[in-house]
Coordinates of C-alpha atoms and ligand atoms in Angstrom, one line a residue:
M1 CA 76.7 2.9 -18.1
K2 CA 79.5 2.0 -20.3
L3 CA 79.9 5.0 -22.4
A4 CA 82.9 3.5 -24.4
D5 CA 80.8 0.6 -25.6
S6 CA 78.1 2.9 -26.8
L7 CA 80.7 5.0 -28.5
I8 CA 81.8 1.9 -30.5
I9 CA 78.3 1.8 -32.0
D10 CA 79.0 4.6 -33.9
A11 CA 80.4 2.3 -36.6
R12 CA 77.2 1.0 -37.2
P13 CA 74.5 3.3 -36.6
L14 CA 70.8 3.0 -36.8
L15 CA 68.9 5.0 -39.4
P16 CA 65.6 6.4 -39.0
G17 CA 63.2 3.9 -40.3
D18 CA 65.3 0.9 -39.3
C19 CA 63.4 -1.9 -37.9
G20 CA 63.6 -2.7 -34.2
E21 CA 65.3 -6.0 -35.2
D22 CA 68.3 -4.0 -35.7
V23 CA 68.4 -3.0 -32.3
I24 CA 68.2 -6.6 -31.4
G25 CA 70.9 -7.3 -33.9
F26 CA 72.9 -4.6 -32.4
F27 CA 72.9 -5.9 -28.9
Q28 CA 73.7 -9.5 -30.4
T29 CA 76.6 -8.1 -32.1
Y30 CA 77.8 -6.0 -29.1
P31 CA 77.0 -8.2 -26.1
N32 CA 78.6 -5.8 -23.8
A33 CA 76.9 -2.8 -25.0
S34 CA 74.2 -1.7 -22.5
L35 CA 72.9 1.1 -24.8
C36 CA 72.3 1.0 -28.6
P37 CA 72.6 4.7 -29.9
I38 CA 70.1 6.2 -32.3
V39 CA 71.4 8.6 -35.0
D40 CA 69.9 10.8 -37.4
A41 CA 70.5 11.1 -41.2
Q42 CA 73.5 13.2 -40.5
R43 CA 74.7 10.6 -38.1
Q44 CA 74.1 12.6 -35.0
V45 CA 73.3 10.6 -32.1
V46 CA 69.6 11.6 -31.2
G47 CA 69.0 9.0 -28.4
H48 CA 69.7 5.6 -26.8
V49 CA 68.0 2.6 -26.2
S50 CA 69.1 0.8 -23.0
R51 CA 69.5 -2.9 -23.3
V52 CA 68.1 -3.8 -20.0
K53 CA 64.8 -1.7 -20.8
F54 CA 64.8 -3.2 -24.3
Q55 CA 64.8 -6.6 -23.1
N56 CA 62.2 -6.1 -20.7
R57 CA 60.0 -4.2 -23.5
V58 CA 60.5 -7.1 -25.9
A59 CA 58.9 -9.4 -23.5
Q60 CA 56.1 -7.1 -23.3
P61 CA 53.1 -6.3 -25.3
F62 CA 54.8 -3.0 -26.7
G63 CA 58.0 -4.8 -27.1
R64 CA 56.4 -7.5 -29.3
T65 CA 55.0 -4.7 -31.5
F66 CA 58.2 -3.3 -31.7
V67 CA 59.9 -6.4 -32.6
E68 CA 57.3 -7.5 -35.2
R69 CA 56.5 -4.6 -37.1
K70 CA 57.2 -1.3 -35.8
T71 CA 59.9 1.1 -37.0
V72 CA 62.1 3.4 -34.8
K73 CA 61.3 6.1 -37.2
D74 CA 59.4 8.0 -34.6
L75 CA 62.4 8.5 -32.4
T76 CA 63.6 11.1 -34.9
E77 CA 60.5 12.6 -35.8
P78 CA 60.3 16.2 -34.7
Q79 CA 56.4 15.9 -33.8
S80 CA 56.8 12.6 -31.9
R81 CA 55.5 12.5 -28.5
S82 CA 56.4 10.8 -25.5
L83 CA 54.1 9.2 -23.1
L84 CA 54.9 8.0 -19.7
R85 CA 54.7 4.2 -19.7
N86 CA 52.3 3.9 -16.9
A87 CA 49.9 6.8 -18.0
Q88 CA 46.4 5.8 -18.9
L89 CA 45.8 5.2 -22.7
E90 CA 42.8 7.5 -22.4
T91 CA 45.2 10.5 -21.8
L92 CA 46.4 10.1 -25.3
F93 CA 43.0 11.6 -26.3
E94 CA 42.7 14.3 -24.1
G95 CA 43.7 18.0 -24.5
D96 CA 45.4 18.9 -27.9
A97 CA 45.7 15.3 -28.8
F98 CA 43.2 15.8 -31.5
E99 CA 44.6 19.0 -32.9
T100 CA 47.5 17.1 -33.6
A101 CA 45.7 14.4 -35.2
H102 CA 48.7 13.3 -37.4
L103 CA 50.4 11.9 -34.3
I104 CA 47.7 9.2 -34.2
Q105 CA 49.1 7.9 -37.3
D106 CA 52.6 8.6 -36.7
G107 CA 52.8 7.1 -33.2
F108 CA 54.2 7.5 -29.9
V109 CA 57.3 6.4 -28.3
V110 CA 56.8 5.1 -24.9
V111 CA 59.6 6.2 -22.6
D112 CA 60.3 5.4 -18.8
D113 CA 60.5 8.0 -15.9
D114 CA 64.2 8.4 -16.8
G115 CA 63.5 9.4 -20.4
L116 CA 64.7 6.3 -22.0
Y117 CA 63.2 4.3 -24.7
A118 CA 60.6 1.8 -23.5
G119 CA 58.8 0.9 -26.6
L120 CA 56.7 2.2 -29.5
V121 CA 53.1 2.4 -30.3
T122 CA 51.3 4.1 -33.1
G123 CA 48.0 5.9 -32.7
I124 CA 46.5 3.5 -35.2
G125 CA 47.7 0.5 -32.9
V126 CA 46.1 2.3 -30.0
L127 CA 42.8 2.7 -31.8
A128 CA 42.9 -0.7 -33.2
A129 CA 43.7 -2.0 -29.8
L130 CA 40.8 -0.2 -28.2
N131 CA 38.6 -1.1 -31.1
E132 CA 39.4 -4.8 -30.9
L133 CA 38.8 -4.6 -27.2
A134 CA 35.7 -2.7 -27.6
S135 CA 34.4 -4.9 -30.4
G136 CA 35.3 -7.9 -28.4
L137 CA 33.2 -6.4 -25.5
V138 CA 30.2 -5.4 -27.6
A139 CA 30.3 -9.0 -29.1
D140 CA 30.4 -10.4 -25.6
L141 CA 27.7 -8.0 -24.7
K142 CA 25.7 -8.9 -27.7
R143 CA 26.0 -12.7 -27.0
E144 CA 25.1 -12.1 -23.4
V145 CA 22.1 -10.1 -24.2
A146 CA 20.7 -12.6 -26.6
E147 CA 21.4 -15.5 -24.2
R148 CA 19.7 -13.4 -21.4
R149 CA 16.8 -12.9 -23.7
R150 CA 16.5 -16.4 -24.5
A151 CA 16.7 -17.1 -20.8
E152 CA 13.9 -14.8 -20.2
E153 CA 11.6 -15.9 -23.0
R154 CA 12.2 -19.5 -21.5
I155 CA 11.1 -18.5 -18.1
R156 CA 8.2 -16.2 -19.2
R157 CA 6.8 -19.1 -21.3
L158 CA 7.1 -21.4 -18.1
A159 CA 5.5 -18.6 -16.0
E160 CA 2.9 -18.0 -18.5
T161 CA 1.9 -21.7 -19.2
D162 CA -0.5 -23.9 -17.4
P163 CA 1.5 -27.0 -16.8
L164 CA -1.2 -29.5 -17.0
T165 CA -2.9 -28.3 -20.5
G166 CA -0.2 -26.4 -22.0
L167 CA -2.4 -23.5 -22.6
G168 CA -1.5 -19.8 -21.4
N169 CA -2.4 -18.9 -17.9
R170 CA -4.3 -15.7 -16.8
R171 CA -1.0 -13.4 -17.3
A172 CA -0.6 -14.9 -21.0
Y173 CA -4.3 -14.4 -21.5
L174 CA -4.4 -10.7 -20.4
R175 CA -1.3 -10.2 -22.9
S176 CA -3.1 -11.6 -25.7
I177 CA -6.3 -9.4 -25.0
E178 CA -3.8 -6.4 -25.2
G179 CA -2.5 -7.7 -28.3
A180 CA -5.8 -8.1 -29.9
M181 CA -6.9 -4.8 -28.5
D182 CA -3.9 -3.0 -30.3
R183 CA -5.0 -4.7 -33.7
D184 CA -8.2 -2.9 -33.0
A185 CA -10.5 -5.7 -34.9
P186 CA -13.5 -6.6 -32.8
F187 CA -13.4 -9.6 -30.9
A188 CA -15.1 -11.7 -28.0
C189 CA -13.4 -12.4 -24.7
V190 CA -14.9 -15.5 -23.6
F191 CA -14.9 -17.0 -20.0
I192 CA -15.9 -20.8 -19.5
D193 CA -16.5 -22.2 -16.1
L194 CA -17.2 -25.9 -16.0
D195 CA -20.2 -27.2 -14.4
R196 CA -20.3 -30.2 -12.1
F197 CA -16.5 -30.4 -12.4
K198 CA -15.9 -31.0 -8.6
S199 CA -18.5 -33.9 -8.3
L200 CA -16.6 -35.5 -11.6
N201 CA -13.3 -35.1 -9.6
D202 CA -15.0 -36.7 -6.6
Q203 CA -16.6 -39.5 -8.6
Y204 CA -14.0 -40.5 -10.9
G205 CA -10.9 -39.1 -9.2
H206 CA -8.3 -36.4 -9.9
A207 CA -6.7 -38.1 -12.8
A208 CA -10.0 -38.3 -14.6
G209 CA -10.6 -34.8 -13.8
D210 CA -7.1 -33.8 -15.2
A211 CA -8.0 -35.7 -18.4
V212 CA -10.9 -33.8 -18.9
L213 CA -9.2 -30.8 -18.4
V214 CA -6.8 -31.5 -21.0
E215 CA -9.4 -32.6 -23.6
V216 CA -11.5 -29.6 -22.9
S217 CA -8.6 -27.4 -23.3
K218 CA -7.6 -29.0 -26.7
R219 CA -11.1 -28.5 -28.0
V220 CA -11.3 -24.8 -26.9
R221 CA -7.9 -24.2 -28.4
D222 CA -8.8 -25.9 -31.7
F223 CA -12.3 -24.1 -32.0
K224 CA -12.5 -22.5 -35.3
S225 CA -12.7 -18.9 -34.3
T226 CA -10.1 -19.2 -31.5
L227 CA -7.2 -16.7 -31.5
A228 CA -6.0 -17.5 -28.2
S229 CA -6.7 -19.8 -25.1
A230 CA -5.9 -20.0 -21.8
R231 CA -6.8 -21.9 -18.6
L232 CA -7.3 -19.3 -15.7
G233 CA -7.2 -21.9 -12.9
G234 CA -9.3 -24.9 -11.8
D235 CA -12.0 -25.4 -14.2
E236 CA -11.9 -22.0 -15.7
F237 CA -11.0 -21.4 -19.3
A238 CA -10.8 -18.0 -21.3
L239 CA -10.6 -17.5 -25.1
I240 CA -10.2 -14.7 -27.7
L241 CA -12.6 -15.4 -30.4
S242 CA -12.6 -13.5 -33.8
Q243 CA -15.8 -11.7 -34.2
P244 CA -17.9 -12.7 -37.2
E245 CA -21.1 -10.8 -38.0
P246 CA -22.6 -9.4 -34.8
S247 CA -25.8 -11.5 -35.5
S248 CA -23.9 -14.8 -35.5
V249 CA -22.0 -14.2 -32.2
A250 CA -24.6 -15.9 -30.3
L251 CA -24.7 -18.9 -32.6
M252 CA -20.8 -19.2 -32.4
M253 CA -21.1 -19.4 -28.7
A254 CA -23.8 -22.0 -28.6
E255 CA -21.5 -24.0 -30.8
L256 CA -18.6 -23.6 -28.6
H257 CA -20.9 -24.6 -25.6
D258 CA -21.6 -27.8 -27.6
C259 CA -18.2 -28.6 -28.3
V260 CA -17.2 -28.3 -24.8
L261 CA -20.1 -30.5 -23.8
R262 CA -19.3 -33.4 -26.1
P263 CA -18.6 -36.5 -24.0
V264 CA -15.1 -37.2 -22.9
S265 CA -13.6 -40.6 -22.6
V266 CA -11.8 -41.4 -19.3
G267 CA -10.6 -44.9 -19.1
N268 CA -13.3 -47.1 -19.6
A269 CA -15.8 -44.3 -18.7
C270 CA -17.3 -41.7 -20.7
V271 CA -18.1 -38.5 -18.8
T272 CA -19.8 -35.2 -19.6
V273 CA -19.4 -31.9 -18.0
G274 CA -21.6 -28.8 -18.1
A275 CA -20.2 -25.2 -18.9
S276 CA -21.2 -21.7 -18.1
I277 CA -20.0 -19.4 -20.9
G278 CA -20.0 -15.6 -20.6
W279 CA -18.6 -13.2 -23.0
A280 CA -17.8 -9.5 -23.4
E281 CA -17.1 -7.9 -26.8
F282 CA -14.5 -5.5 -27.8
P283 CA -14.8 -2.5 -28.1
G284 CA -18.4 -2.4 -27.1
D285 CA -18.2 -3.7 -23.5
A286 CA -14.9 -2.6 -22.2
T287 CA -11.6 -0.7 -23.0
T288 CA -9.0 -2.4 -20.9
P289 CA -8.0 -6.2 -21.0
A290 CA -8.8 -6.4 -17.1
Q291 CA -12.2 -4.8 -17.5
L292 CA -13.0 -6.9 -20.5
L293 CA -12.2 -10.2 -18.7
H294 CA -14.0 -9.1 -15.6
A295 CA -17.1 -8.2 -17.6
A296 CA -17.0 -11.8 -19.3
D297 CA -16.4 -13.4 -15.8
K298 CA -19.5 -11.4 -14.5
A299 CA -21.7 -12.8 -17.4
M300 CA -20.6 -16.2 -16.7
L301 CA -21.3 -16.0 -13.2
R302 CA -25.0 -14.8 -14.0
I303 CA -25.7 -17.6 -16.4
K304 CA -23.9 -20.3 -14.0
A305 CA -26.4 -18.9 -11.5
A306 CA -29.3 -19.5 -14.0
G307 CA -28.1 -23.0 -14.4
G308 CA -25.5 -22.9 -17.2
G309 CA -25.4 -22.1 -20.9
T310 CA -24.2 -18.8 -22.7
T311 CA -24.6 -15.1 -22.5
R312 CA -23.3 -11.9 -23.2
F313 CA -22.3 -9.3 -20.6
N314 CA -24.9 -6.9 -19.7
E315 CA -23.8 -3.8 -17.6
T316 CA -27.1 -3.5 -15.7
L317 CA -27.6 -7.1 -14.8
D318 CA -23.9 -7.7 -14.2
F319 CA -22.6 -4.6 -12.5
A320 CA -25.7 -4.2 -10.1
D321 CA -23.1 -4.8 -7.2
L322 CA -21.1 -1.7 -8.7
N323 CA -24.3 0.3 -8.7
R324 CA -24.4 -0.5 -4.9
T325 CA -21.0 0.5 -4.5
K326 CA -22.2 3.9 -6.1
L327 CA -25.1 3.8 -3.8
E328 CA -22.8 3.3 -0.8
T329 CA -20.7 6.3 -1.5
Q330 CA -23.4 8.8 -2.0
L331 CA -24.9 7.3 1.1
R332 CA -21.8 7.9 3.3
A333 CA -21.6 11.4 1.9
A334 CA -25.2 12.2 2.8
V335 CA -25.0 10.7 6.2
F336 CA -22.1 12.9 7.0
A337 CA -23.5 16.0 5.4
D338 CA -26.8 15.5 7.6
A339 CA -28.8 14.9 4.4
I340 CA -30.2 11.8 5.8
K341 CA -33.5 13.4 7.5
P342 CA -35.7 12.0 10.4
A343 CA -39.4 11.3 9.6
L344 CA -41.7 11.1 12.6
Q345 CA -44.7 8.8 13.0
P346 CA -47.2 9.3 15.7
V347 CA -47.7 6.6 18.5
A348 CA -51.3 6.7 20.2
D349 CA -52.2 5.5 23.6
L350 CA -55.2 3.3 23.1
H351 CA -56.6 3.8 26.4
T352 CA -56.9 7.5 26.1
G353 CA -56.7 8.2 22.5
E354 CA -53.8 10.8 22.8
I355 CA -50.5 10.7 21.0
V356 CA -48.0 10.0 23.4
G357 CA -44.9 9.9 21.4
H358 CA -43.3 9.4 17.9
E359 CA -41.2 6.8 16.2
V360 CA -38.3 8.0 14.2
F361 CA -37.6 6.8 10.8
A362 CA -34.4 7.6 8.4
R363 CA -35.5 9.1 4.9
W364 CA -33.2 10.3 2.1
P365 CA -35.0 12.9 0.5
N366 CA -33.4 14.7 -2.6
S367 CA -31.0 11.7 -2.9
G368 CA -30.5 12.3 -6.7
F369 CA -31.5 9.0 -7.6
S370 CA -34.8 8.4 -9.8
H371 CA -36.6 7.1 -6.7
D372 CA -35.2 8.1 -3.1
P373 CA -34.2 5.1 -1.7
S374 CA -36.1 3.5 1.2
P375 CA -34.5 2.8 4.6
S376 CA -35.0 -1.0 3.8
A377 CA -32.8 -0.6 1.1
F378 CA -30.0 1.9 2.7
I379 CA -29.9 0.8 6.3
P380 CA -28.6 -2.7 5.4
I381 CA -25.8 -0.8 3.2
A382 CA -25.1 1.8 6.1
E383 CA -24.8 -1.4 8.5
R384 CA -22.6 -3.5 6.0
A385 CA -20.2 -0.4 5.5
A386 CA -20.2 0.4 9.1
F387 CA -21.4 3.9 9.1
I388 CA -25.0 3.0 10.6
D389 CA -23.9 4.5 14.1
P390 CA -22.9 8.1 12.4
L391 CA -26.2 7.8 10.5
F392 CA -28.1 7.2 13.9
W393 CA -26.3 10.1 15.7
S394 CA -27.0 12.4 12.6
I395 CA -30.7 11.6 12.7
A396 CA -30.8 11.6 16.7
R397 CA -29.2 15.0 16.9
Q398 CA -31.4 16.4 14.3
V399 CA -34.5 15.3 16.1
F400 CA -33.2 16.1 19.7
D401 CA -32.4 19.6 18.2
A402 CA -36.0 20.1 17.1
H403 CA -37.6 19.0 20.6
P404 CA -40.0 19.6 22.1
T405 CA -41.6 20.4 18.7
P406 CA -42.9 16.4 18.7
Q407 CA -45.3 15.6 21.4
G408 CA -44.1 12.8 24.0
F409 CA -41.3 10.3 23.6
L410 CA -39.0 9.7 20.8
A411 CA -38.6 6.3 19.7
L412 CA -35.2 5.6 17.6
N413 CA -34.4 2.5 15.8
V414 CA -30.8 1.3 16.9
S415 CA -28.8 -1.5 14.9
P416 CA -27.3 -4.5 16.6
S417 CA -23.7 -3.4 15.8
Q418 CA -24.2 -0.2 17.7
L419 CA -25.0 -1.9 21.0
N420 CA -21.9 -4.0 20.9
A421 CA -19.9 -0.7 21.2
T422 CA -19.3 0.1 24.9
A423 CA -19.5 3.8 24.2
F424 CA -22.9 4.1 23.2
A425 CA -24.7 4.5 26.6
A426 CA -22.0 7.2 27.4
R427 CA -22.7 9.1 24.2
M428 CA -26.3 9.0 24.7
Q429 CA -25.9 10.4 28.2
I430 CA -23.7 13.2 26.6
A431 CA -26.1 14.0 23.8
L432 CA -29.2 14.2 26.2
E433 CA -27.4 16.7 28.5
E434 CA -26.1 18.6 25.4
F435 CA -29.8 18.9 24.2
G436 CA -31.3 19.2 27.7
L437 CA -33.4 16.1 27.4
S438 CA -34.1 13.6 30.0
G439 CA -33.7 9.8 29.5
E440 CA -37.5 9.3 30.0
Q441 CA -38.2 10.9 26.7
I442 CA -36.1 8.5 24.7
E443 CA -37.0 5.0 23.6
L444 CA -34.5 2.8 21.6
E445 CA -36.1 0.1 19.4
V446 CA -33.8 -3.0 19.1
T447 CA -34.6 -6.1 17.0
E448 CA -33.8 -9.6 18.5
N449 CA -30.8 -9.7 16.0
V450 CA -29.0 -7.9 19.0
L451 CA -28.0 -11.0 20.6
V452 CA -26.5 -12.5 17.5
R453 CA -23.1 -11.3 18.4
D454 CA -21.9 -10.5 22.2
G455 CA -24.9 -10.9 23.9
D456 CA -23.3 -10.0 27.2
A457 CA -22.1 -6.6 26.1
V458 CA -25.5 -5.8 24.4
V459 CA -27.4 -6.5 27.8
R460 CA -24.8 -4.5 29.7
T461 CA -25.3 -1.6 27.1
L462 CA -29.1 -1.7 27.6
N463 CA -28.9 -1.8 31.2
Q464 CA -26.9 1.5 31.1
L465 CA -29.3 3.1 29.1
R466 CA -32.0 2.1 31.2
D467 CA -30.2 3.5 34.2
L468 CA -30.4 6.8 32.2
G469 CA -34.2 6.7 32.2
V470 CA -34.1 5.3 28.3
R471 CA -36.9 2.8 27.6
I472 CA -36.1 -0.3 25.6
C473 CA -38.6 -1.7 23.0
L474 CA -38.1 -5.0 21.2
D475 CA -39.2 -4.2 17.6
D476 CA -40.7 -6.5 15.1
F477 CA -41.8 -8.9 17.7
G478 CA -43.0 -12.5 16.2
T479 CA -40.9 -12.2 12.9
G480 CA -37.7 -13.6 14.1
Y481 CA -36.8 -17.1 15.3
A482 CA -36.4 -16.5 19.0
S483 CA -38.7 -13.9 20.0
L484 CA -40.1 -15.5 23.1
A485 CA -36.7 -16.0 24.4
M486 CA -35.8 -12.5 23.9
L487 CA -38.5 -11.5 26.3
T488 CA -36.6 -12.8 29.2
R489 CA -33.1 -12.5 28.1
L490 CA -33.3 -8.5 27.3
P491 CA -34.1 -5.8 29.7
L492 CA -37.2 -4.7 28.0
D493 CA -40.0 -2.0 28.7
K494 CA -42.2 -2.4 25.6
V495 CA -42.7 -4.9 22.9
K496 CA -43.9 -4.0 19.2
I497 CA -45.9 -6.3 17.7
D498 CA -45.2 -6.7 13.9
S499 CA -47.8 -5.4 11.4
C500 CA -48.2 -8.9 10.1
F501 CA -49.8 -9.9 13.0
V502 CA -52.0 -6.7 13.8
A503 CA -53.6 -6.3 10.2
P504 CA -53.3 -10.0 8.9
S505 CA -54.4 -10.8 5.4
E506 CA -56.8 -13.2 4.8
E507 CA -54.2 -15.8 3.9
H508 CA -52.6 -15.1 7.3
Q509 CA -55.8 -15.3 9.2
K510 CA -56.0 -18.9 8.2
H511 CA -52.7 -19.5 9.7
G512 CA -53.7 -17.9 13.1
E513 CA -52.0 -14.7 13.1
G514 CA -55.1 -13.2 14.7
Q515 CA -54.7 -15.3 17.7
I516 CA -50.9 -14.6 17.9
L517 CA -51.9 -11.1 18.3
E518 CA -54.2 -12.0 21.0
A519 CA -51.7 -14.1 22.9
T520 CA -48.9 -11.6 22.5
I521 CA -50.9 -8.7 24.0
A522 CA -51.8 -11.0 26.8
L523 CA -48.1 -12.1 27.3
C524 CA -47.1 -8.7 27.5
R525 CA -49.7 -7.8 30.1
K526 CA -48.3 -10.8 32.3
L527 CA -44.7 -9.9 31.8
G528 CA -45.2 -6.4 32.6
F529 CA -44.0 -4.9 29.0
Q530 CA -46.2 -2.2 27.5
S531 CA -47.5 -3.5 23.9
C532 CA -47.6 -1.5 20.9
A533 CA -49.2 -2.5 17.5
E534 CA -47.8 -1.5 14.4
G535 CA -49.1 -1.0 10.8
V536 CA -52.7 0.0 11.9
E537 CA -54.4 1.1 8.7
D538 CA -58.0 1.2 9.7
Q539 CA -60.5 2.0 12.3
Q540 CA -61.6 -2.0 12.5
T541 CA -58.0 -3.0 13.4
L542 CA -57.8 0.0 15.9
D543 CA -61.0 -1.0 17.8
R544 CA -59.9 -4.7 17.8
L545 CA -56.6 -3.7 19.4
R546 CA -58.2 -1.6 22.2
D547 CA -60.7 -4.5 22.7
L548 CA -57.8 -6.8 23.2
G549 CA -56.2 -4.5 25.8
C550 CA -53.1 -3.4 23.5
D551 CA -51.4 -0.3 25.1
L552 CA -50.2 1.7 22.0
A553 CA -50.8 1.9 18.3
Q554 CA -49.1 3.4 15.3
G555 CA -49.8 3.2 11.5
Y556 CA -51.1 5.0 8.5
F557 CA -54.6 5.3 10.1
I558 CA -53.2 7.3 13.0
G559 CA -50.7 9.1 11.3
R560 CA -48.0 8.6 8.3
P561 CA -44.3 9.2 8.8
A562 CA -43.6 12.8 8.2
L563 CA -40.3 14.6 7.6
L564 CA -39.5 16.7 10.4
V565 CA -37.7 19.3 8.6
P566 CA -39.8 19.7 5.3
D567 CA -37.3 19.1 2.4
R568 CA -39.1 21.8 0.1
P569 CA -40.0 25.3 0.9
R570 CA -43.6 25.5 1.8
R571 CA -46.0 27.4 -0.3
V572 CA -46.7 30.7 1.1
A573 CA -50.2 32.4 0.4
V574 CA -50.0 35.7 -1.2
A575 CA -52.6 38.2 -0.7
Ligands
C2E14 P1 -39.7 -0.6 11.4 O1 -38.9 0.0 12.4 O2 -40.5 -1.9 11.8 O3 -40.5 0.5 10.8 C1 -41.9 0.4 10.3 C2 -42.0 0.5 9.0 O4 -43.4 0.4 8.6 C3 -41.4 2.0 8.8 O5 -40.9 1.8 7.4 C4 -43.0 2.6 8.5 O6 -42.7 3.8 7.7 C5 -43.8 1.8 8.1 N1 -45.2 2.0 8.5 C6 -45.8 2.5 9.6 N2 -46.9 2.5 9.6 C7 -47.3 1.8 8.4 C8 -48.6 1.3 8.0 O7 -49.6 1.7 8.6 N3 -48.8 0.5 7.2 C9 -47.6 0.2 6.3 N4 -47.5 -0.7 5.4 N5 -46.4 0.4 6.8 C10 -46.3 1.3 7.7 P2 -39.8 2.4 6.8 O8 -39.7 3.8 7.3 O9 -39.6 2.1 5.3 O10 -38.7 1.5 7.7 C11 -38.4 0.2 7.4 C12 -37.4 -0.3 8.4 O11 -36.2 0.2 8.2 C13 -37.9 0.0 9.7 O12 -38.7 -0.9 10.1 C14 -36.4 -0.3 10.4 O13 -36.0 -1.6 10.7 C15 -35.5 0.5 9.5 N6 -35.2 1.7 9.9 C16 -36.1 3.0 9.3 N7 -35.3 3.9 9.9 C17 -34.3 3.7 10.6 C18 -33.4 4.2 11.3 O14 -33.3 5.3 11.6 N8 -32.2 3.4 12.0 C19 -32.2 1.8 11.7 N9 -31.4 1.3 12.5 N10 -33.3 1.4 11.1 C20 -34.2 2.2 10.6
CA15 CA1 -39.1 0.3 14.5
CA16 CA1 -41.3 -2.7 13.5

């Protein structure tokens, strides 16, 4: 540092408030000076500006500010604050910065590590810079958000538009329903399915099919009451129709139906398609968009099955399968609570007249439904829902537990799926041991459906059961398609002749059911199977069976099925 040069400057001091240009002027006037002194009003030197640093700063943002419009006044302000050049701007606003808010206005001297002047900045300048930066960012952000919204909207429109017809798709439709529900005015959700569309496609080609879809979509979109329209896929359309008087809804639907059915010209041809239209009304029929559409769909399916036309959703008709689900849930609970009870029907030996055993039927007393469902109703449900095996064992254990109350053997009905399971015979063995029964006391009634699946596995299981002494009986003989073949394929002990051959109606008699009974009894005798006739309801039938040499019989005439455990307490006589 050349102190002598700096001293010369005394002759031309800079006063507080002078412009930065004077510093430049100073260095131009004194090309050898490395420091420019700063003096106060009393001409006291209060600091120096280094030439090198100054030149550096001038080329930089703070320096430019200095050159253009800043004063050096701050250098002599007692309250002026210095700030390290490399410090973060945010530190300006930390700590006591706000307590000395005037500094924001007065500004800051930026100095280097060595304490020498490095530039000036006012608080306002900092704020303005920050503000400028921020508003720039905000503007960018706003632009980007708007741009992104537009892009999203474009994507959504594409994703919710059916490309062929330009109608909305299912997603758009559900949103429209939601919007309509929000408006709270009644409306109808309409489901349209074209009839014979596939054959039209086959006959005239896909281009013709597309042309029909496009035309139908225009018609439904432009239908007078349409608030929203959509193509749900294939030949399915859905509409939201504003609802006029309730009395005229059906009329409106008929008009819509006519409108879809009007001929469509395709090339030189003129074609027509049919339509099945189901509708559901808001707020009466459902409370959510998906439920409402589902209800309309259900109604459409019902009217389609009836050959086409229009119909409104009807809970009882359209949700029969829902009731089935309810039945299934209740039934499953009943099975696992041992609430499905065994009922026993006696089986008589026709040679001796003795009761020699009982067939076990499932009953569902106290089901909670208006009529207790019959096994013909609930057994197929248990089979489909895969809890027929638990149902079987629940009933079996209840009768085994009560044994030897019933006389003779116990005949249990088994379902085909149970015999496919390898463990069935083993479980039977364990159960017999647990209840102290012998295999000879048990019969299992199977139908010819057992061979529908894995026949070999079933035959294996049946043989294992017979090894335990359990007898196998072919049930409902004569009602299936392959009964005769069953007689040779299955390991059998007994054949049950279905009641339709036993007590044939007059109509049946004409078709020879009586002879079938006779022939079956003879066939059983030949093949070494016991024969058992079902559904004996009178003495005459019983006598005839005995004359024909039938071994066993059961039916209302001999005894009705009776619950093993009474579901209601017996009346007790009081003295
Ligand atoms: P199925 O095994 O052929 O049973 C004979 C059906 O005829 C029984 O009806 C019985 O109550 C009824 N019946 C008995 N005697 C007479 C009579 O003299 N006249 C008339 N009209 N009917 C008579 P149910 O109890 O309603 O059972 C119907 C079917 O449900 C049974 O036919 C059987 O296939 C099935 N089922 C019943 N219980 C069970 C079970 O525990 N497990 C399985 N897998 N199926 C069962
Ligand atoms: Ca049976
Ligand atoms: Ca039967």
